[in-house]
Coordinates of N, CA and C in Angstrom, one line a residue:
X10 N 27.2 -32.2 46.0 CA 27.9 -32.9 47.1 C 28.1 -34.4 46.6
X11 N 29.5 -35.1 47.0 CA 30.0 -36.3 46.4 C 29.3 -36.9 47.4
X12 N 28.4 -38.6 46.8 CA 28.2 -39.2 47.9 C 29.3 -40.4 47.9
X13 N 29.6 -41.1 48.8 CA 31.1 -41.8 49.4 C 30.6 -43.1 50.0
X14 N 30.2 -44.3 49.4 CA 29.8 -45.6 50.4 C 31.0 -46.2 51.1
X15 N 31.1 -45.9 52.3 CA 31.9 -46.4 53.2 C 31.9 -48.2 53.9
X16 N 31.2 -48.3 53.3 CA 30.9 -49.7 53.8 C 31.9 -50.9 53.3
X17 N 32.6 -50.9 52.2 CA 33.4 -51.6 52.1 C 34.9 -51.3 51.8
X18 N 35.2 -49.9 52.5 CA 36.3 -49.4 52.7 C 37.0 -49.1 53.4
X19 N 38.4 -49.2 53.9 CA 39.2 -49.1 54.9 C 39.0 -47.2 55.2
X20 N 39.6 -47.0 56.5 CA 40.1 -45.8 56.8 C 40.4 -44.6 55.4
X21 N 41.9 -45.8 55.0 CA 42.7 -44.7 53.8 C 41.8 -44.6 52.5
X22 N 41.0 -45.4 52.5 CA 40.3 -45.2 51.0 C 39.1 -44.4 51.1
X23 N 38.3 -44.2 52.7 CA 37.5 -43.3 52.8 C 38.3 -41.8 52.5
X24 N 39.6 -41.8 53.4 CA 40.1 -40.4 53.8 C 40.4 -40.0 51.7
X25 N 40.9 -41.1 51.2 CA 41.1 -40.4 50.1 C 40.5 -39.5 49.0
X26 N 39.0 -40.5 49.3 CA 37.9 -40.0 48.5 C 37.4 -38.3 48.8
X27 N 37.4 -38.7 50.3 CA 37.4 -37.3 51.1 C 38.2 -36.3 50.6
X28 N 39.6 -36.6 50.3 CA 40.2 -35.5 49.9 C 40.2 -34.9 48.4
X29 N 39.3 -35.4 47.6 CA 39.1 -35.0 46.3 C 37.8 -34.1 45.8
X30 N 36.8 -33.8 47.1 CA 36.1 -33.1 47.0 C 35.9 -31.7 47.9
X31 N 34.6 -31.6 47.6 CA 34.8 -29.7 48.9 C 33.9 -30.1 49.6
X32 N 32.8 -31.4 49.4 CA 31.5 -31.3 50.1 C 31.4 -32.9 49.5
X33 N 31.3 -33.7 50.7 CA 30.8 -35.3 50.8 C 29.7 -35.4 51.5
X34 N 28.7 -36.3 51.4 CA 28.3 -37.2 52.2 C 28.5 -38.5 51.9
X35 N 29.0 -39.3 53.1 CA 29.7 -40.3 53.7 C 29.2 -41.2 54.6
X36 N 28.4 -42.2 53.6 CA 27.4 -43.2 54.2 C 27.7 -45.2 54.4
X37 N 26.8 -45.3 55.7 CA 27.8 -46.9 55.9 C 29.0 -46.9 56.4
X38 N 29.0 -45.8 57.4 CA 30.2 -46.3 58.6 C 30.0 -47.0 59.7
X39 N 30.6 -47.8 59.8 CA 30.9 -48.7 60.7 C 32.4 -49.0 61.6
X40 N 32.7 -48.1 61.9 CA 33.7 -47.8 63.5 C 35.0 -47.6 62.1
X41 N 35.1 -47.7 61.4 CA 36.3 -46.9 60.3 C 37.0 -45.7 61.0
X42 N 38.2 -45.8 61.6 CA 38.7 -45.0 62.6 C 39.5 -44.0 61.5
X43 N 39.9 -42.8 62.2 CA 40.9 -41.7 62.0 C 39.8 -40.8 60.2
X44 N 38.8 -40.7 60.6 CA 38.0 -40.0 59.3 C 38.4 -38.8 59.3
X45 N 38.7 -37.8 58.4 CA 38.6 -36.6 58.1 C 39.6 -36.3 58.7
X46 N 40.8 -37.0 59.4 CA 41.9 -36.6 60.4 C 42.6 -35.6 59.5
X47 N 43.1 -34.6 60.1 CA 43.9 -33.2 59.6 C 43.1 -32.6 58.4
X48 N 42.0 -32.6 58.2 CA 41.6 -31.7 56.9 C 40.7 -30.4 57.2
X49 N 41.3 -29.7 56.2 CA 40.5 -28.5 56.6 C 40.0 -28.0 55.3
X50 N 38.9 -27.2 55.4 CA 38.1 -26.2 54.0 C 37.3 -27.3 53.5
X51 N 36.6 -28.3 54.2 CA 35.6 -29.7 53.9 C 34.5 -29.8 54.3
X52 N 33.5 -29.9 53.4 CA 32.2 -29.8 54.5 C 32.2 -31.7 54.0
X53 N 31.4 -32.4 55.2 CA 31.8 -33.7 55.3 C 30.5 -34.0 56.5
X54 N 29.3 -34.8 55.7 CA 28.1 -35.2 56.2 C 28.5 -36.9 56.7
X55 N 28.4 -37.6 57.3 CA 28.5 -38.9 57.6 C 27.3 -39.7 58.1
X56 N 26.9 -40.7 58.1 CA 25.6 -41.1 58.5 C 26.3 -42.3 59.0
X57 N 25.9 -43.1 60.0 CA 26.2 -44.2 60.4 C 27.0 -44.5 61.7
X58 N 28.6 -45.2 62.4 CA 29.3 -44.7 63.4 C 30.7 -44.4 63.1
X59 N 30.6 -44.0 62.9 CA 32.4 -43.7 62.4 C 33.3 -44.4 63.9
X60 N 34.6 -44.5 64.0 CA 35.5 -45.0 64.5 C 35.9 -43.7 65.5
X61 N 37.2 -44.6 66.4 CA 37.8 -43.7 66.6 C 38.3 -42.8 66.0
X62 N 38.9 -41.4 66.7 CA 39.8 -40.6 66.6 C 38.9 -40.2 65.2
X63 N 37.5 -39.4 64.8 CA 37.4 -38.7 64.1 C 37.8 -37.5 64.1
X64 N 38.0 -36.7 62.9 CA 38.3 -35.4 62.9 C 39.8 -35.3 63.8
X65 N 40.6 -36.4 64.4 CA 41.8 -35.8 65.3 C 42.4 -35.0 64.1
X66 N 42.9 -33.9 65.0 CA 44.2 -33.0 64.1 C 43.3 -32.1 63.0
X67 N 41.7 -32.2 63.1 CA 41.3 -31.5 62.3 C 41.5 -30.0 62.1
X68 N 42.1 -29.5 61.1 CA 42.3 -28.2 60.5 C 41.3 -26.9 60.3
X69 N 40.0 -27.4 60.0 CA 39.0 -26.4 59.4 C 38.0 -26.9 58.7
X70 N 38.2 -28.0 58.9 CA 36.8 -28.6 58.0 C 35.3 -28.9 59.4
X71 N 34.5 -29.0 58.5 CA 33.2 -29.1 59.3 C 32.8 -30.7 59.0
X72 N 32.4 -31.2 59.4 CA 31.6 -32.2 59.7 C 30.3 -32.6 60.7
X73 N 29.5 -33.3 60.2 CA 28.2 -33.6 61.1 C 28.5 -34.9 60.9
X74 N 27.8 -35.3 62.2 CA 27.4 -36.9 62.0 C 25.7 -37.0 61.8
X75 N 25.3 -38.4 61.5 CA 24.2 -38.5 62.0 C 23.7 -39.4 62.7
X76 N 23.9 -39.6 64.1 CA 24.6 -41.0 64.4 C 25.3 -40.7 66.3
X77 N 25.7 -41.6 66.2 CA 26.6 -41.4 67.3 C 28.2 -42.2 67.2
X78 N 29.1 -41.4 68.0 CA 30.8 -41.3 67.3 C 31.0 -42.6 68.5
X79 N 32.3 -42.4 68.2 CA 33.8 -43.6 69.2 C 34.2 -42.6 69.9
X80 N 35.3 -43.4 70.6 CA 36.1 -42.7 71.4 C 37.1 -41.2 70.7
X81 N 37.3 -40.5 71.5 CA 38.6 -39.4 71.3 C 38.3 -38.5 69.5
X82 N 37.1 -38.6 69.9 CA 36.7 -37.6 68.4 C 37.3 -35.9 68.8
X83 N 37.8 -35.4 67.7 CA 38.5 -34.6 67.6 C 39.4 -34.3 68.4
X84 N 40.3 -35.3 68.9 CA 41.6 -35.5 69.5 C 42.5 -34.6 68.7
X85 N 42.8 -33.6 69.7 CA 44.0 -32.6 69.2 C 43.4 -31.9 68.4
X86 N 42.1 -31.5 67.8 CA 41.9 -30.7 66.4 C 42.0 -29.2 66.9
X87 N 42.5 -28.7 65.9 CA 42.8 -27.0 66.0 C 41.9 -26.1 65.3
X88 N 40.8 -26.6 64.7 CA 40.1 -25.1 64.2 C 38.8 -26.4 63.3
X89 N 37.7 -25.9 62.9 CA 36.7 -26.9 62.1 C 35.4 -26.6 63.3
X90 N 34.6 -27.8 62.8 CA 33.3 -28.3 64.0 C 33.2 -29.5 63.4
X91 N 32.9 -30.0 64.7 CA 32.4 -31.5 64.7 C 30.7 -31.3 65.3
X92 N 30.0 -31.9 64.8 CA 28.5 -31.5 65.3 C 27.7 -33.5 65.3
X93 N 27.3 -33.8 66.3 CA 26.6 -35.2 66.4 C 25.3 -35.5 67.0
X94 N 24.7 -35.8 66.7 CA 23.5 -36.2 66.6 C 23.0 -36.9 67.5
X95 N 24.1 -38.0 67.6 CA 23.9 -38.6 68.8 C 24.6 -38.4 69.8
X96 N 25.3 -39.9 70.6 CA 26.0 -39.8 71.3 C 27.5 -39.7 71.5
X97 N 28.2 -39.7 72.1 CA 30.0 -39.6 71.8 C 30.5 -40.7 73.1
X98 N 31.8 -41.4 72.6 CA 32.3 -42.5 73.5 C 33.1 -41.2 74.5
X99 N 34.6 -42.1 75.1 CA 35.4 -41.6 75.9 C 36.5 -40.7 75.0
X100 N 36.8 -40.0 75.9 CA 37.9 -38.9 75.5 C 37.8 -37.8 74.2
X101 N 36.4 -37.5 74.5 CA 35.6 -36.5 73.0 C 36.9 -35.1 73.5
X102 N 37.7 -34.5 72.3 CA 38.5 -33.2 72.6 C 39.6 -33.5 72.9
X103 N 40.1 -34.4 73.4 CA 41.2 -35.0 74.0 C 42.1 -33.8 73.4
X104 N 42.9 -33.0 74.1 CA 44.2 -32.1 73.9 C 43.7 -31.2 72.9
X105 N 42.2 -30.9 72.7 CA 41.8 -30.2 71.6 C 42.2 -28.8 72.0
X106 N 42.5 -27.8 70.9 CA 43.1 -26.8 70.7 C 42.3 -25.5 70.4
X107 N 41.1 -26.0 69.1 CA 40.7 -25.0 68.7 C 39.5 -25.4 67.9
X108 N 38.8 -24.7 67.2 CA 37.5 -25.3 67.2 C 35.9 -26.1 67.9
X109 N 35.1 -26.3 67.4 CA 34.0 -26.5 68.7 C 33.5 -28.1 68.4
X110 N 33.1 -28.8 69.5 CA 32.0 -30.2 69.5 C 30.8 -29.8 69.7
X111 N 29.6 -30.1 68.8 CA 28.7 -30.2 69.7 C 28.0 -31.4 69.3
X112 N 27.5 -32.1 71.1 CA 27.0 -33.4 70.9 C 25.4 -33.1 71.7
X113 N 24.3 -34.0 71.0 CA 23.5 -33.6 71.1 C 23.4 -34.8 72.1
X114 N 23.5 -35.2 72.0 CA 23.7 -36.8 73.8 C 24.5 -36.5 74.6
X115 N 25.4 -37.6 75.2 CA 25.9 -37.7 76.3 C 27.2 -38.1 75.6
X116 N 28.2 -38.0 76.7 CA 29.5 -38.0 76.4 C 30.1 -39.3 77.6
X117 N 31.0 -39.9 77.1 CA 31.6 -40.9 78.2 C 32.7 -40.1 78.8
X118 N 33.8 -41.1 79.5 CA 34.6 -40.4 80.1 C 35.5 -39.4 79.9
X119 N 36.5 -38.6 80.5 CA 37.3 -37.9 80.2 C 37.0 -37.2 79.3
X120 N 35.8 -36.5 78.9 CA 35.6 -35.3 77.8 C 36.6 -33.9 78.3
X121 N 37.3 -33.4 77.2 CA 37.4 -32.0 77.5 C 39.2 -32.4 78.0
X122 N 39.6 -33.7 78.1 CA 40.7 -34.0 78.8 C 42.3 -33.1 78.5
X123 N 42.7 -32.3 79.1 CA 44.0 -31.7 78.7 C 43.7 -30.8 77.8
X124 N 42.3 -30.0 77.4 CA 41.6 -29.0 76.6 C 42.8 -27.8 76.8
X125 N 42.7 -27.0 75.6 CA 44.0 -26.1 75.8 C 43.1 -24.8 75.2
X126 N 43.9 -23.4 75.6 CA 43.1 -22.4 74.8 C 45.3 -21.8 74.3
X127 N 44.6 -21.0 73.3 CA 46.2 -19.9 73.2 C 45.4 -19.0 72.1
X128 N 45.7 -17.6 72.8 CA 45.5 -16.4 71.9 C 43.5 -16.4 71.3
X129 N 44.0 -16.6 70.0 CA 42.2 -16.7 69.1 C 41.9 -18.1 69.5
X130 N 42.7 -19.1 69.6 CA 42.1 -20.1 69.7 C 41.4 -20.7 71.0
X131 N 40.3 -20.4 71.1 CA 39.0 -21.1 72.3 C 38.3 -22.4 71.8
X132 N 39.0 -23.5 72.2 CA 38.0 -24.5 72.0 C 36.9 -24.4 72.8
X133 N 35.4 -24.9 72.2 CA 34.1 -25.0 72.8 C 33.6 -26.8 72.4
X134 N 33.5 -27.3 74.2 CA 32.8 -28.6 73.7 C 31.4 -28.3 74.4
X135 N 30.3 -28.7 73.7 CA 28.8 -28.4 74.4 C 28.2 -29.9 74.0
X136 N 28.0 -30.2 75.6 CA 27.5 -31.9 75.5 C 25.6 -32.0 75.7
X137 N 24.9 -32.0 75.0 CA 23.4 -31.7 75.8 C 23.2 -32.6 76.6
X138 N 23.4 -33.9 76.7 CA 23.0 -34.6 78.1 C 24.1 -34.7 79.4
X139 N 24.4 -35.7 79.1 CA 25.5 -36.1 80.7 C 26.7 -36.2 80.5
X140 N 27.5 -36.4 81.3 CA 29.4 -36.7 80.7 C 29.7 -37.4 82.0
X141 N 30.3 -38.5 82.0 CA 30.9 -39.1 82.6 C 32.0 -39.1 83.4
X142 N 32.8 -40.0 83.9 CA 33.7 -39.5 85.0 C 35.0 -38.7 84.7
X143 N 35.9 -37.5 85.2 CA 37.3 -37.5 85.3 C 36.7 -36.1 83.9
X144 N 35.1 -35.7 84.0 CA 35.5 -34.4 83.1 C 36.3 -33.5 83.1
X145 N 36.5 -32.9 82.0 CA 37.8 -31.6 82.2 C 39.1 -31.7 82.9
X146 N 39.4 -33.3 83.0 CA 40.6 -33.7 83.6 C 41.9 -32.9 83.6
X147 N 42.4 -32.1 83.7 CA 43.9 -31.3 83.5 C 43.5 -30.1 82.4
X148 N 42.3 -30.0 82.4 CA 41.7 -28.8 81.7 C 42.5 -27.2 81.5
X149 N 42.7 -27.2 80.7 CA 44.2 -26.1 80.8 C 43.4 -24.7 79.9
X150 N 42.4 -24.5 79.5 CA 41.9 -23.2 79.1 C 40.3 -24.1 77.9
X151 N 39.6 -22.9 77.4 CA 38.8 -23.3 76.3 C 37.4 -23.5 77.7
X152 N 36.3 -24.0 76.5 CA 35.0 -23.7 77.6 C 33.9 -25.1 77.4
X153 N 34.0 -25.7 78.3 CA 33.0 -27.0 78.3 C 31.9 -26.4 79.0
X154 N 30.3 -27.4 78.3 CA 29.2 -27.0 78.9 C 28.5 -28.4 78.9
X155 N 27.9 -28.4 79.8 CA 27.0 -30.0 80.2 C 25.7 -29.3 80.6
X156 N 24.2 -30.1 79.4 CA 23.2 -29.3 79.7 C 22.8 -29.9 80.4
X157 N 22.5 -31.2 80.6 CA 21.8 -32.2 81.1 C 20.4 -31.8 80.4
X158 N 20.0 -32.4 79.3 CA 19.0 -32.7 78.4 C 18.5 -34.3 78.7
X159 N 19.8 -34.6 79.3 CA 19.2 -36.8 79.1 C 17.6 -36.7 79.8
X160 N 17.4 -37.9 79.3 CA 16.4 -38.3 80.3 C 16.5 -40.2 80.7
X161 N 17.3 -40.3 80.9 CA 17.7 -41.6 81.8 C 17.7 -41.7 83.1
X162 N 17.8 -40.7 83.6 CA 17.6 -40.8 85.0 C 19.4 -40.9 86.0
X163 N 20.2 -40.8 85.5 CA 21.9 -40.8 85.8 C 21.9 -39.3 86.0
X164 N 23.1 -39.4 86.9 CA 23.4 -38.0 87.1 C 24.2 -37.2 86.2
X165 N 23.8 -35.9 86.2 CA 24.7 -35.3 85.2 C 26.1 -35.2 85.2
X166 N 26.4 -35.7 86.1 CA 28.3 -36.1 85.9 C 28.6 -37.3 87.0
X167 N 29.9 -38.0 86.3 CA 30.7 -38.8 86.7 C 30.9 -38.3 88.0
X168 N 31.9 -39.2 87.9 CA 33.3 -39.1 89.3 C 34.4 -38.6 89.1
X169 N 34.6 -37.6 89.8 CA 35.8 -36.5 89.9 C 36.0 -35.6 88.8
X170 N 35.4 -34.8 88.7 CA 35.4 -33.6 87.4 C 36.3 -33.0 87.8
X171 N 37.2 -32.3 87.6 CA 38.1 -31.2 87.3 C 39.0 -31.2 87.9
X172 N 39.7 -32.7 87.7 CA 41.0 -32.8 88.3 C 41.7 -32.6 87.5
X173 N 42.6 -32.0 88.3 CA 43.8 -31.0 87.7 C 43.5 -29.5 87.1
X174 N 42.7 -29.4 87.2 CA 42.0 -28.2 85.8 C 42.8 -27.0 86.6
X175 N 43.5 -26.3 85.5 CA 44.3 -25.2 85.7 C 44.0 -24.3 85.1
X176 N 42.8 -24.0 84.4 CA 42.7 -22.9 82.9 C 41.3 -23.6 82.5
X177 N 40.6 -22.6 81.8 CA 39.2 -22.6 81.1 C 38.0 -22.6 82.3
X178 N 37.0 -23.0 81.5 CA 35.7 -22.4 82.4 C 35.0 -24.0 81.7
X179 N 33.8 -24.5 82.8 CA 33.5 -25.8 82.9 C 31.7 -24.9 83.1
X180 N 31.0 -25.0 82.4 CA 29.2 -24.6 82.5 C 29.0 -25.9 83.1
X181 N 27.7 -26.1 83.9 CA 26.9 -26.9 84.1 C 25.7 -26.0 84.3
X182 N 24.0 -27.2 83.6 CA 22.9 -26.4 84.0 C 22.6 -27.2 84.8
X183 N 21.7 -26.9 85.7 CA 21.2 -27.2 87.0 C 21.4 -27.6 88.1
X184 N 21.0 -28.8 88.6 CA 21.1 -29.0 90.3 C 22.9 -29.7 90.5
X185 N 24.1 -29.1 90.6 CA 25.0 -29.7 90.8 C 25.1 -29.5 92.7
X186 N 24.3 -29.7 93.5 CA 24.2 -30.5 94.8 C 25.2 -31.2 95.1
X187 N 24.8 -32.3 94.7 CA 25.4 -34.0 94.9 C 26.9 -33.8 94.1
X188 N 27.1 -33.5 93.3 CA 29.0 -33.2 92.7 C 30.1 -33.0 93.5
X189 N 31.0 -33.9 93.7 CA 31.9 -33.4 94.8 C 33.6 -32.9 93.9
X190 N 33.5 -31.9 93.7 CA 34.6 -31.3 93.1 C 35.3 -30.9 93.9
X191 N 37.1 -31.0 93.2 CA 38.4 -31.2 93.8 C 38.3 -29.7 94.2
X192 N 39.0 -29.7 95.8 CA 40.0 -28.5 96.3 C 40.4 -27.3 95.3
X193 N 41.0 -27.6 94.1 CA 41.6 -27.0 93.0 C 41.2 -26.3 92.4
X194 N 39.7 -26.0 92.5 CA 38.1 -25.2 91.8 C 37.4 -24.8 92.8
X195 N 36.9 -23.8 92.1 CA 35.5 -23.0 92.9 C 34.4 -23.3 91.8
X196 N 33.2 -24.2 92.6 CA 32.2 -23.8 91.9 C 31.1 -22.5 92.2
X197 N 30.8 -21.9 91.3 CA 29.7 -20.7 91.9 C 28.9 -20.3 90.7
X198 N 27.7 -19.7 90.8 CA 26.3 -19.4 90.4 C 27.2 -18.6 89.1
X199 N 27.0 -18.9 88.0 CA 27.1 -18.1 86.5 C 26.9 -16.5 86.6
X200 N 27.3 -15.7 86.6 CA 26.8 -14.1 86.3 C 26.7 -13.7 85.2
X201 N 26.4 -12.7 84.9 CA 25.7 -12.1 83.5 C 26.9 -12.2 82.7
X202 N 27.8 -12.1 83.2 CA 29.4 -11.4 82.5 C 29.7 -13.4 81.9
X203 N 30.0 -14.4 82.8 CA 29.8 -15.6 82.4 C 28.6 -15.9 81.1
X204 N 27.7 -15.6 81.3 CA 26.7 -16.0 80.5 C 26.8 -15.5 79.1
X205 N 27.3 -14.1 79.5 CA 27.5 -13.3 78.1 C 28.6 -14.2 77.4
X206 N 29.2 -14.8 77.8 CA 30.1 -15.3 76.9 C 29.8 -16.5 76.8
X207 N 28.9 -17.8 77.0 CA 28.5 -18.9 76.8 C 27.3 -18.6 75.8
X208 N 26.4 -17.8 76.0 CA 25.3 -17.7 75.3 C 25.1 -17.7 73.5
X209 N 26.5 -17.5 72.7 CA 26.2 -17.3 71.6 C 26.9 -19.2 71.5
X210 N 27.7 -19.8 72.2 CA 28.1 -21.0 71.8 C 26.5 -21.9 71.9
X211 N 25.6 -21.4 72.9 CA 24.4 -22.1 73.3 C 23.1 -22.2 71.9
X212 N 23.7 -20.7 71.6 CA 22.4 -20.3 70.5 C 22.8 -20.8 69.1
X213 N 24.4 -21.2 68.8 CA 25.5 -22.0 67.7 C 24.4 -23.6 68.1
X214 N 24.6 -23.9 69.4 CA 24.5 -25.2 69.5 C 22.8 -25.3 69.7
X215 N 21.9 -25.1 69.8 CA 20.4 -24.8 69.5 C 20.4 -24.8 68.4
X216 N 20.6 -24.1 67.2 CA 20.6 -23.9 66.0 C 21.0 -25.3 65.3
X217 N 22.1 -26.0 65.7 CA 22.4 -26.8 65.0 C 21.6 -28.2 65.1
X218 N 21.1 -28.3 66.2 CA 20.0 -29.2 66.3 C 18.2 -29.0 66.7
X219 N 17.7 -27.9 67.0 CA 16.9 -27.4 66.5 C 15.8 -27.2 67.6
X220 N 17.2 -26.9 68.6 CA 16.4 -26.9 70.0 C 15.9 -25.5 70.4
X221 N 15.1 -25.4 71.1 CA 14.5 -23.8 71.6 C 15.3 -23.2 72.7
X222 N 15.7 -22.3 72.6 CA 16.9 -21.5 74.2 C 16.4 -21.3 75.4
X223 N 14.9 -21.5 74.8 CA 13.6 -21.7 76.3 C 14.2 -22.5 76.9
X224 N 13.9 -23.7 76.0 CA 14.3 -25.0 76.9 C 16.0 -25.1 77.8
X225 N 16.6 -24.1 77.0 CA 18.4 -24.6 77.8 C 18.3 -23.7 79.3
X226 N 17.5 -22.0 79.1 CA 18.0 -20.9 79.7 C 16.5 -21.3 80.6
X227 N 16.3 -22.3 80.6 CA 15.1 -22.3 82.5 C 15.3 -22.5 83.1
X228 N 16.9 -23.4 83.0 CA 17.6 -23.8 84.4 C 19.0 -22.5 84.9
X229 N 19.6 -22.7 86.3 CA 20.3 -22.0 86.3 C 21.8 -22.4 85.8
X230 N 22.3 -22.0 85.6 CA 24.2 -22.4 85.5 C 25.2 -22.3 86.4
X231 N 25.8 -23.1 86.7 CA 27.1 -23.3 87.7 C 28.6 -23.0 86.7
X232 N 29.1 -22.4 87.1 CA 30.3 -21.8 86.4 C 31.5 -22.8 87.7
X233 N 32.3 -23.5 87.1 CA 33.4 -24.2 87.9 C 34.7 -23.6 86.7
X234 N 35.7 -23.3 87.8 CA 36.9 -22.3 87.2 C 37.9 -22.7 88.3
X235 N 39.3 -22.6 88.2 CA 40.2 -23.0 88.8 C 40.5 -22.2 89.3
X236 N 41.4 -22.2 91.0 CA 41.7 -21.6 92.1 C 42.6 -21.2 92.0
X237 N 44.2 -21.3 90.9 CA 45.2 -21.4 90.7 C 45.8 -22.1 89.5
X238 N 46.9 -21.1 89.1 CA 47.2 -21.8 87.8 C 48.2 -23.0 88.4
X239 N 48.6 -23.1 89.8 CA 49.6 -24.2 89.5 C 48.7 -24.8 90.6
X240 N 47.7 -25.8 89.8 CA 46.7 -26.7 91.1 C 47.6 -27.8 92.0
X241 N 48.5 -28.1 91.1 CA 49.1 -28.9 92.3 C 50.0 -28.8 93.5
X242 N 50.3 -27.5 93.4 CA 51.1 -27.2 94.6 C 50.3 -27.4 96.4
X243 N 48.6 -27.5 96.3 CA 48.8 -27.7 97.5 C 48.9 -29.3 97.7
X244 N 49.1 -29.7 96.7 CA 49.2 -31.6 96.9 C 50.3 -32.0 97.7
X245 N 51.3 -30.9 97.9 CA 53.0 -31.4 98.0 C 53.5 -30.3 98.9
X246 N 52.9 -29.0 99.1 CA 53.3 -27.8 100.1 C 51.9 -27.8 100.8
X247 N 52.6 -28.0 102.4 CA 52.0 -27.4 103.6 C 51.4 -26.2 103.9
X248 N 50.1 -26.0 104.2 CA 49.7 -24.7 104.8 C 50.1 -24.3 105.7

């Protein structure tokens, strides 16, 4: 594995170094935006905080942080993993396509925003603690999960989740009570058939940070899914 000191190098001189190996670790980042943007067949270790827009447009490459990211990490990527350690800023997925996130913290706003699925391609973002306001904003297919792991004491979601969401499936574990979700969604209790298909992204995302499935599968799950593919029609047509 190439190691890559990032610390006194722009964006293009990281990405380049990057492109001349199969396997980096990439140490002494400090907010150096657009890392590992479009690469694929890269395994790519990072320690420190990388910038925005890591991995956008990513192809197939893997990456870990060890650390916590910026805003709009894997913006638009179509196939790879992004895996972090810590926390993630605003718009983690933004228009993502394909491929999976997993963040072992909390996520800021707009996670999951404008998430797409087509054919093989299922994006999976799995956040273990909280996510912030406007999740799964225009959510158009693919599968977000919010464990609520934090322990800060905030609630496990923002303000106004799943506006617009026309497509994909939204997990939450436990008490979503207090959540006031849009007209445009049904929230309801997870079934076996739901679970069977979240459970191997849970046991991907346990594994990769070294959690026990005890701890995820004690609470129950809330499956939120859209009422209609064209949500906005009752905004503008009369009942």
């Amino acid at each position: 594995m190439t190691n890559i000191n990032a610390a006194d190098m722009d964006h293009r001189a990281i990405n380049e170094a990057i492109r001349g190996t199969d396997s980096c670790r990439v140490t002494g980042c400090l907010g150096q935006r657009f890392i590992a943007s479009g690469m694929k067949d890269k395994r790519i270790e990072i320690t420190g905080t990388p910038g925005n827009a890591l991995g956008a447009y990513l192809a197939g490459a893997d990456i870990t942080v060890a650390g916590n990211v910026q805003d709009a990490v894997g913006d638009t990527m179509n196939g790879g993993s992004i895996t972090v350690s810590g926390s993630a800023g605003d718009a983690l997925g933004y228009a993502m396509r394909g491929g999976r996130i997993f963040i072992r913290g909390s996520a800021g706003y707009r996670a999951g925003i404008h998430m797409k699925a087509y054919g093989d391609q299922q994006p999976v973002i799995i956040i273990g603690g909280r996510a912030g306001s406007f999740l799964g904003e225009y959510q158009a297919g693919g599968t977000i999960a919010v464990l609520g792991l934090h322990e800060d004491g905030h609630p496990l979601l923002g303000n106004f989740p799943c506006t617009g969401m026309h497509g994909g499936k939204l997990y939450l574990r436990g008490d979503v009570g207090n959540v006031a979700f849009p007209p445009n969604v049904t929230a309801r209790p997870a079934t076996q058939e739901d679970m069977a298909e979240l459970l191997p992204h849970l046991q991907a995302w346990c594994d990769a940070f070294g959690v026990s499935m005890d701890r995820i599968t004690d609470k129950p799950f809330t499956v939120v899914v859209p009422d209609s593919a064209n949500p906005y029609k009752q905004m503008y047509v009369a009942n």
